[in-house]
Amino acid sequence: MRARLLGVMSAVALATAACGGSGGTASPTASSQAAGKYAKGATFTMAIMEPGDLNPLLTALSEPRNVDYFLYDTLIAYQDDGTIIPQLAADWKSTDKSADFTLKKDVKCADGSPLKASDVAGSLNFIADPANKSQLYGLFVPTDLKASGDDAAGTVSVKLTNADPFLLRRLSSVFIVCGPGLKDPAGLKTGKHGTGMFTLTESVADDHYTLTRRADYAWGPGGVTAQQEGLPDKVILKVIKNEATAANLLLSGQLNAASIIGPDRARVEAKKLFKTEIRLMFGEYTFNQAAGRATADDRVRRALTMALDLDELMRVATSGTGALPEGLSMQPKVCPGVTTSKLPQHDPAGAAALLKEAGYGQGGKPLKATFVYLTDHGDPGKSAMELVKSKWEALGVQTELKQITSAQLGAINDGSMDWDAGWIQVNVPLPSMIVPFLSGKAPTEGGANWSSIKNADYDRLIVEAAKAPTEAESCAKWNAAEEALFAKADIVPFADTTTPLYGNGAEFARIGGPFHPSTIRMLAK
């Protein structure tokens, strides 16, 4: 069960993004520091899924963004407790309509050239230009953002037309590209033009990626440099699609890090390896509301959801290790509160009556539904989908389950795939980040709203949330907006999972959710 997360595991996801998660510290455990047994000149080997296109200005998928953390930097980083630590920026100030950054001096690009303020502004403006069709547009970068850079002063100014109380948090998830990268998309696709601690020295798609530590790196989060004791000289990111294989290699010491969340988790846990965790959305489905679809009718969506026991579905999907989500944002939520209570409740009889009211089921039109889900969801995911099929067919809905690969997600995102319901989870730390996927233009119209959702209450409330003068007032509106989506079953979260990253021969940490390479400490044998 090696699920691709759209959103932010990194910032993430679309990536994981800033803030959210647990076990996030910027330094290794105190016990290892006291022991003073860090290795020198070591190689850190980690299991990953195939990342594909690494362009940090375009992708919001977690796998490429997790690799990008080795190659690129952000202006600042948020820790779990909400405190901000410097990265490329030495100083900053912000309002709900502006942010100003002073860059650290002597930041160098991978080719040895200096990072310029105009590079930073160019990276932000590239994403903010809808013509570039970045997945980060409206997600990490507000659509009305304008940035400018003063190279002589080393300062970057960001301006918005509309207020955004989460502006600084959003910008903390944007990887910055050196100037030449803005004219070299092919280079960005292969991880070039960054300021990160590592450079990519070898890549074999679907097999491995080799990275080398830069000796001159001195601008890491919180002041980490390349001379930090315990950092690896080399990193090998091995593409391992089978989780059982990853678990075997981890336990034998052939891997230093791997995320294990499926049936093999129990035997890894039994070895009491080093571990850091993050709670992520794992189970979440939406309905295709494009014109002509039966699922454009909220009665149909609510009926199909009412036919399911979401608690049961969660237990099956996570092999009993999950929890019911509290909302659309990652834990710990920036906007506290349980909004999922507004989801349609389990009521098979009520579901049948509602479906009949919509003109389907017994005495009505036949209803067929194609439910897509990822092969990466593994055997528990397949079992969960079989459960959905059995419940829907008991309701009289002819249900086809269709597994797709991560690469085939693009066919949903661009509107070319035929589907009615889809298990596609999105992990975002801020409620504002998910807006492009739940509102606005559909893929066939050039937008990112792949489900073609049109919820007037949600659209109204997100505007009010953006205009709220304080974060608390804004959060109240965001929570109400989520409840409006759930009441109509526009999107249905059904399972959170605590995702561990295990270590063998190495320790590491998360900074505000995502695993961060600057925290790797190789242990002497």
XYZ file of C-alpha atoms in Angstrom:
525
model
C 0.000 0.000 0.000
C 2.290 2.777 -1.298
C -0.220 5.525 -2.010
C 0.505 8.504 -4.188
C -0.709 11.622 -2.438
C -1.945 14.539 -4.464
C -1.259 17.671 -2.483
C 1.297 18.104 0.066
C 3.085 15.690 1.955
C 5.607 18.101 1.443
C 4.635 20.923 1.658
C 3.280 18.622 0.329
C 1.936 17.233 -0.749
C -0.230 18.055 -3.919
C 1.992 17.719 -2.555
C 2.978 17.617 1.713
C 3.392 21.238 2.526
C 4.324 23.376 5.450
C 2.904 22.610 8.883
C 1.039 19.534 9.937
C 2.163 16.163 11.169
C 3.815 14.687 14.180
C 7.292 13.735 15.183
C 8.591 16.866 13.483
C 11.795 18.244 14.934
C 14.699 19.872 13.188
C 17.367 17.776 14.891
C 18.040 14.108 15.676
C 17.162 12.539 18.971
C 19.031 13.616 22.061
C 20.154 10.068 22.818
C 22.158 9.767 19.606
C 23.627 13.232 20.055
C 24.823 12.213 23.501
C 26.310 9.012 22.163
C 28.286 10.957 19.573
C 28.324 8.011 17.163
C 27.568 9.595 13.821
C 29.157 8.063 10.740
C 31.303 9.977 8.266
C 31.259 9.572 4.502
C 28.186 7.338 4.612
C 25.495 6.643 1.998
C 21.837 7.069 2.898
C 19.510 4.729 0.978
C 15.772 5.356 0.971
C 12.793 3.660 -0.690
C 10.603 5.861 -2.883
C 7.970 5.525 -5.553
C 8.899 6.614 -9.080
C 8.760 10.440 -8.950
C 8.568 11.196 -12.668
C 8.772 14.875 -13.581
C 10.718 16.731 -10.856
C 9.898 20.265 -12.019
C 9.277 22.053 -8.678
C 7.435 24.927 -10.341
C 4.816 22.657 -11.890
C 4.180 19.580 -9.770
C 2.116 19.265 -6.600
C 2.450 15.470 -6.334
C 4.147 14.121 -3.249
C 6.703 11.757 -4.846
C 8.504 14.367 -6.964
C 8.223 16.952 -4.202
C 9.828 14.568 -1.717
C 12.806 14.276 -4.072
C 12.785 18.039 -4.661
C 13.455 18.633 -0.950
C 16.955 17.284 -1.598
C 17.504 19.606 -4.569
C 15.695 22.870 -3.810
C 15.020 25.169 -0.873
C 12.118 27.267 0.358
C 12.253 30.792 1.725
C 11.219 29.755 5.234
C 9.891 26.652 6.973
C 7.176 26.117 9.555
C 7.675 23.762 12.481
C 4.834 21.756 14.007
C 4.303 24.288 16.780
C 3.765 27.075 14.253
C 7.141 28.752 14.724
C 8.993 29.849 11.611
C 12.638 29.072 10.912
C 14.759 30.734 8.221
C 15.966 28.989 5.126
C 16.791 31.061 2.032
C 15.360 34.124 3.773
C 17.224 35.585 6.742
C 14.407 37.958 7.665
C 10.782 38.575 6.696
C 7.625 40.434 7.558
C 4.108 39.912 6.306
C 0.488 41.050 6.329
C -2.560 39.401 4.780
C -1.789 41.203 1.504
C 2.003 41.313 1.399
C 5.234 39.592 2.354
C 8.761 40.967 2.240
C 11.873 38.798 2.461
C 15.545 39.600 2.881
C 17.637 36.780 1.450
C 20.631 35.260 3.177
C 23.914 36.344 1.681
C 26.107 33.979 -0.289
C 23.381 31.468 -1.216
C 24.728 29.549 -4.193
C 22.982 27.665 -6.946
C 24.151 24.176 -7.856
C 26.246 25.621 -10.699
C 28.065 27.949 -8.279
C 26.282 31.134 -9.345
C 24.621 33.315 -6.685
C 20.892 33.108 -6.038
C 19.334 36.464 -6.913
C 16.242 38.128 -5.532
C 14.959 38.280 -9.101
C 15.237 34.457 -9.242
C 12.927 34.186 -6.252
C 10.459 36.656 -7.718
C 10.657 34.863 -11.060
C 9.844 31.515 -9.461
C 6.763 32.935 -7.736
C 5.585 34.856 -10.800
C 6.014 31.782 -13.012
C 3.614 29.810 -10.820
C 1.222 32.761 -10.584
C 0.931 32.960 -14.386
C -2.051 30.775 -15.405
C -0.514 30.333 -18.851
C 2.155 28.094 -17.293
C -0.509 25.694 -15.970
C 1.303 24.966 -12.723
C -0.454 22.633 -10.275
C 0.741 25.046 -7.581
C -1.304 27.928 -9.032
C -3.897 28.823 -6.424
C -2.514 26.112 -4.153
C 0.751 27.457 -2.737
C 0.750 30.664 -4.784
C -2.350 32.886 -4.737
C -3.705 33.604 -8.203
C -3.385 37.391 -7.738
C 0.242 37.318 -6.546
C 2.811 39.703 -7.980
C 6.447 39.473 -6.886
C 9.433 41.722 -7.482
C 13.088 41.366 -6.536
C 15.833 43.876 -5.830
C 19.091 42.090 -6.637
C 21.291 44.801 -5.179
C 19.473 44.826 -1.848
C 18.724 41.079 -1.831
C 15.057 41.677 -1.071
C 11.864 40.177 -2.465
C 8.454 41.847 -2.247
C 5.184 39.945 -2.677
C 1.865 41.740 -3.135
C -1.720 40.489 -3.305
C -4.901 42.224 -4.410
C -7.090 40.098 -2.154
C -6.337 39.370 1.484
C -5.043 35.936 2.454
C -4.444 35.293 6.172
C -2.356 32.218 5.269
C -0.061 33.931 2.754
C 3.212 33.304 4.584
C 2.328 29.672 5.275
C 1.537 29.101 1.614
C 4.773 30.658 0.399
C 6.735 28.454 2.794
C 5.854 25.494 0.552
C 7.240 26.962 -2.686
C 10.590 25.644 -3.930
C 12.780 28.384 -5.383
C 14.513 27.898 -8.730
C 17.693 29.635 -9.850
C 17.335 32.044 -12.778
C 18.468 29.758 -15.640
C 15.815 27.235 -14.621
C 13.045 29.621 -15.620
C 14.213 29.170 -19.212
C 15.060 25.473 -18.972
C 11.963 23.353 -18.201
C 13.786 20.262 -19.419
C 16.477 20.875 -16.814
C 13.916 21.375 -14.043
C 12.244 18.146 -15.072
C 15.487 16.365 -14.163
C 16.137 18.278 -10.940
C 18.573 20.952 -12.090
C 18.910 24.641 -11.133
C 18.394 24.323 -7.392
C 20.075 25.619 -4.248
C 19.526 22.423 -2.241
C 22.001 20.501 -0.121
C 22.254 17.766 -2.760
C 22.620 17.557 -6.524
C 21.311 14.768 -8.728
C 24.263 12.925 -10.251
C 22.564 9.836 -11.711
C 18.994 8.888 -12.527
C 17.542 5.674 -13.884
C 13.773 5.883 -14.153
C 11.885 3.192 -12.238
C 15.124 2.073 -10.588
C 17.183 4.629 -8.636
C 18.298 8.226 -8.246
C 21.750 9.063 -6.867
C 22.457 12.391 -5.193
C 25.695 13.941 -3.888
C 26.010 16.372 -0.967
C 27.303 19.841 -1.765
C 30.278 20.839 0.376
C 29.437 24.558 0.091
C 25.855 24.333 1.395
C 25.418 26.711 4.358
C 21.814 27.982 4.324
C 19.713 25.080 5.556
C 16.611 25.426 7.741
C 17.541 26.872 11.094
C 21.172 27.333 10.009
C 22.120 23.748 9.106
C 25.200 23.495 6.883
C 26.745 20.702 4.823
C 29.387 20.298 7.535
C 26.833 19.083 10.086
C 28.111 15.888 11.696
C 26.316 12.777 10.510
C 25.102 13.998 7.139
C 25.584 11.462 4.332
C 27.988 12.145 1.489
C 25.694 10.359 -0.935
C 21.988 9.535 -1.127
C 20.458 6.712 -3.149
C 16.713 6.883 -3.664
C 15.610 3.395 -4.741
C 12.319 2.969 -6.563
C 10.589 0.084 -4.779
C 6.978 -0.484 -5.726
C 6.324 -3.514 -3.525
C 6.014 -2.668 0.148
C 6.922 -6.171 1.322
C 10.185 -5.848 -0.598
C 10.830 -2.462 0.986
C 10.182 -3.904 4.444
C 12.591 -6.804 3.823
C 15.353 -4.477 2.625
C 14.801 -2.147 5.564
C 14.963 -4.926 8.149
C 18.107 -6.379 6.547
C 19.834 -3.004 6.639
C 19.948 -2.552 2.868
C 17.669 0.458 3.250
C 18.135 3.251 5.774
C 14.597 4.579 5.422
C 11.232 3.374 4.164
C 7.582 4.184 4.754
C 5.631 1.029 5.576
C 1.886 1.424 6.092
C 0.361 -1.870 4.972
C 0.314 -5.431 6.343
C 4.126 -5.466 6.758
C 3.921 -2.630 9.254
C 3.424 -5.003 12.188
C 6.666 -6.907 11.652
C 8.612 -3.688 11.174
C 7.107 -2.259 14.355
C 8.154 -5.413 16.220
C 11.820 -4.595 15.517
C 11.451 -1.246 17.308
C 13.339 0.699 14.649
C 13.703 4.455 14.693
C 10.461 6.079 13.488
C 8.936 9.446 12.751
C 5.245 9.777 11.859
C 2.784 12.053 10.181
C -1.013 11.792 10.065
C -2.289 12.082 6.526
C -5.495 11.785 4.571
C -5.509 8.330 3.030
C -9.133 7.602 2.140
C -11.113 10.268 0.291
C -13.418 10.072 -2.683
C -15.210 12.500 -4.944
C -17.864 12.211 -7.642
C -17.662 13.343 -11.244
C -20.209 16.171 -11.525
C -19.646 16.977 -15.182
C -22.767 17.725 -17.210
C -24.766 14.605 -18.045
C -23.424 12.552 -15.124
C -25.935 11.050 -12.716
C -23.544 12.007 -9.924
C -24.061 15.688 -10.762
C -27.279 15.288 -8.717
C -26.510 15.719 -5.013
C -29.296 13.252 -4.171
C -27.373 10.538 -5.987
C -24.109 11.485 -4.275
C -25.730 11.553 -0.850
C -27.514 8.250 -1.462
C -24.319 6.497 -2.523
C -22.547 7.842 0.564
C -25.415 6.916 2.901
C -25.173 3.320 1.622
C -21.681 3.090 3.136
C -20.583 2.752 6.733
C -17.575 5.089 6.565
C -16.169 3.774 9.833
C -16.200 0.242 8.439
C -14.700 1.452 5.162
C -11.896 3.193 7.090
C -11.037 0.033 9.028
C -10.851 -2.065 5.857
C -8.862 0.532 3.881
C -6.241 0.993 6.608
C -6.089 -2.587 7.913
C -7.444 -1.300 11.197
C -4.665 1.248 11.774
C -6.519 4.403 10.684
C -8.888 6.993 12.081
C -11.838 8.954 10.752
C -10.790 12.351 9.352
C -11.848 15.561 11.078
C -11.815 17.694 7.927
C -9.904 18.338 4.716
C -6.643 19.632 6.226
C -3.682 17.742 7.615
C -3.191 17.278 11.339
C -2.625 19.281 13.440
C -5.261 21.417 11.749
C -4.593 25.130 11.439
C -8.361 25.589 11.793
C -9.465 23.315 14.675
C -12.850 21.633 14.616
C -14.575 18.519 13.268
C -16.363 19.372 10.030
C -16.892 15.811 8.769
C -19.877 15.471 11.121
C -21.897 17.039 8.294
C -21.312 14.078 5.973
C -24.410 11.989 5.133
C -24.764 9.311 7.782
C -25.023 5.559 7.174
C -28.649 4.783 6.329
C -29.203 2.119 3.623
C -33.003 2.508 3.695
C -32.730 6.289 3.444
C -30.227 5.864 0.620
C -32.668 3.740 -1.380
C -35.466 6.284 -0.872
C -33.231 9.186 -1.897
C -32.013 7.354 -4.991
C -35.623 6.660 -5.959
C -36.459 10.325 -5.476
C -33.675 11.140 -7.942
C -35.290 8.809 -10.498
C -33.046 5.777 -10.132
C -33.240 2.345 -8.573
C -36.400 0.259 -8.260
C -38.984 1.531 -10.728
C -36.623 4.159 -12.068
C -33.728 4.446 -14.479
C -30.814 2.018 -14.111
C -27.725 3.549 -12.549
C -24.202 2.543 -13.474
C -21.089 3.841 -11.725
C -17.395 3.457 -12.497
C -15.273 3.857 -9.365
C -11.554 4.463 -10.007
C -8.824 3.908 -7.455
C -5.046 3.637 -7.467
C -3.040 0.431 -7.677
C -0.845 2.105 -5.044
C -3.636 1.634 -2.500
C -2.625 -2.016 -2.353
C -4.573 -5.016 -1.134
C -6.422 -3.159 1.679
C -7.514 -0.579 -0.873
C -8.790 -3.303 -3.176
C -10.735 -4.846 -0.279
C -12.228 -1.458 0.570
C -13.362 -0.989 -3.020
C -14.940 -4.445 -3.088
C -16.860 -3.407 0.031
C -18.090 -0.249 -1.733
C -19.152 -2.301 -4.741
C -21.136 -4.732 -2.609
C -22.965 -1.933 -0.786
C -23.770 -0.027 -3.959
C -24.937 -3.104 -5.818
C -27.210 -3.892 -2.862
C -28.675 -0.477 -3.568
C -29.259 -1.506 -7.190
C -26.283 0.361 -8.655
C -24.284 -1.525 -11.262
C -20.730 -0.782 -10.125
C -17.489 -1.213 -12.056
C -14.204 -0.939 -10.159
C -11.299 0.346 -12.180
C -7.732 0.359 -10.916
C -5.435 2.996 -12.379
C -1.748 3.727 -11.951
C -0.376 6.953 -10.541
C 0.644 7.979 -14.032
C -2.980 7.676 -15.169
C -4.092 10.326 -12.676
C -3.386 12.860 -15.387
C -6.330 11.531 -17.402
C -8.635 12.499 -14.535
C -6.921 15.834 -14.041
C -7.350 16.764 -17.704
C -10.898 15.424 -18.026
C -10.172 12.669 -20.544
C -11.003 9.649 -18.364
C -14.492 8.180 -18.042
C -15.314 7.904 -14.318
C -18.149 8.516 -11.863
C -16.455 8.210 -8.474
C -12.781 8.255 -7.594
C -10.607 7.547 -4.564
C -8.045 10.316 -4.915
C -6.798 11.771 -1.663
C -5.395 15.279 -1.327
C -3.178 16.325 1.576
C -2.945 20.026 2.289
C -1.977 21.840 5.489
C -4.244 24.815 4.810
C -7.932 24.799 3.804
C -7.256 27.464 1.182
C -4.837 25.180 -0.675
C -7.509 22.724 -1.756
C -9.776 25.363 -3.318
C -8.546 24.943 -6.936
C -9.603 21.281 -6.843
C -13.065 21.928 -5.403
C -14.130 25.142 -7.107
C -13.789 27.040 -10.343
C -13.152 25.726 -13.816
C -13.247 22.048 -14.722
C -10.288 20.397 -16.509
C -12.028 20.662 -19.870
C -12.193 24.425 -19.267
C -8.524 24.710 -18.315
C -9.048 24.464 -14.548
C -8.001 22.049 -11.799
C -11.495 21.251 -10.451
C -11.358 17.661 -11.715
C -14.715 16.711 -10.160
C -16.485 19.721 -11.724
C -17.896 20.677 -8.303
C -20.313 23.603 -8.260
C -21.254 24.370 -4.671
C -22.570 27.922 -4.300
C -22.334 27.898 -0.496
C -18.705 26.776 -0.617
C -17.832 29.413 -3.230
C -19.447 32.141 -1.120
C -17.845 31.067 2.142
C -14.308 30.799 0.769
C -14.571 34.409 -0.428
C -15.754 35.465 3.020
C -12.940 33.462 4.616
C -10.327 35.257 2.539
C -11.719 38.639 3.602
C -11.910 37.836 7.324
C -9.688 40.207 9.338
C -8.267 37.564 11.705
C -7.151 33.968 11.377
C -9.787 32.845 13.896
C -12.615 34.487 11.946
C -11.199 33.156 8.718
C -11.050 29.634 10.173
C -14.717 29.796 11.173
C -15.613 30.531 7.543
C -13.302 27.824 6.221
C -14.897 25.259 8.512
C -18.370 26.316 7.373
C -17.206 26.009 3.756
C -16.051 22.432 4.347
C -19.380 21.598 5.967
C -21.173 22.897 2.855
C -19.173 20.437 0.723
C -19.804 17.525 3.057
C -23.563 18.182 3.325
C -23.856 17.573 -0.439
C -21.271 14.764 -0.545
C -19.148 16.757 -2.964
C -16.081 15.207 -1.348
C -16.061 12.424 1.228
C -13.037 11.880 3.508
C -13.253 8.460 5.152
C -9.798 7.487 6.428
C -6.750 9.116 7.957
C -3.654 7.044 8.452
C -0.618 7.597 10.602
C 2.200 7.209 8.121
C 5.511 6.182 9.684
C 8.927 6.611 8.120
C 11.216 3.980 9.647
C 14.981 4.240 9.921
C 17.699 1.609 10.165
C 21.235 2.879 10.630
C 20.043 6.462 10.344
C 17.864 8.974 12.112
C 16.005 11.907 10.615
C 13.135 14.249 11.302
C 10.308 16.176 9.724
C 10.109 19.923 9.571
C 6.480 20.962 9.638
C 5.273 17.672 8.229
C 7.589 16.614 5.398
C 10.734 14.558 5.881
C 13.655 16.942 5.453
C 17.078 15.797 4.146
C 18.936 18.320 6.322
C 17.910 16.288 9.395
C 19.501 13.001 8.254
C 22.110 11.680 10.686
C 23.929 8.472 9.741
C 24.768 6.267 12.715
C 28.123 4.560 13.092
C 27.967 0.781 13.098
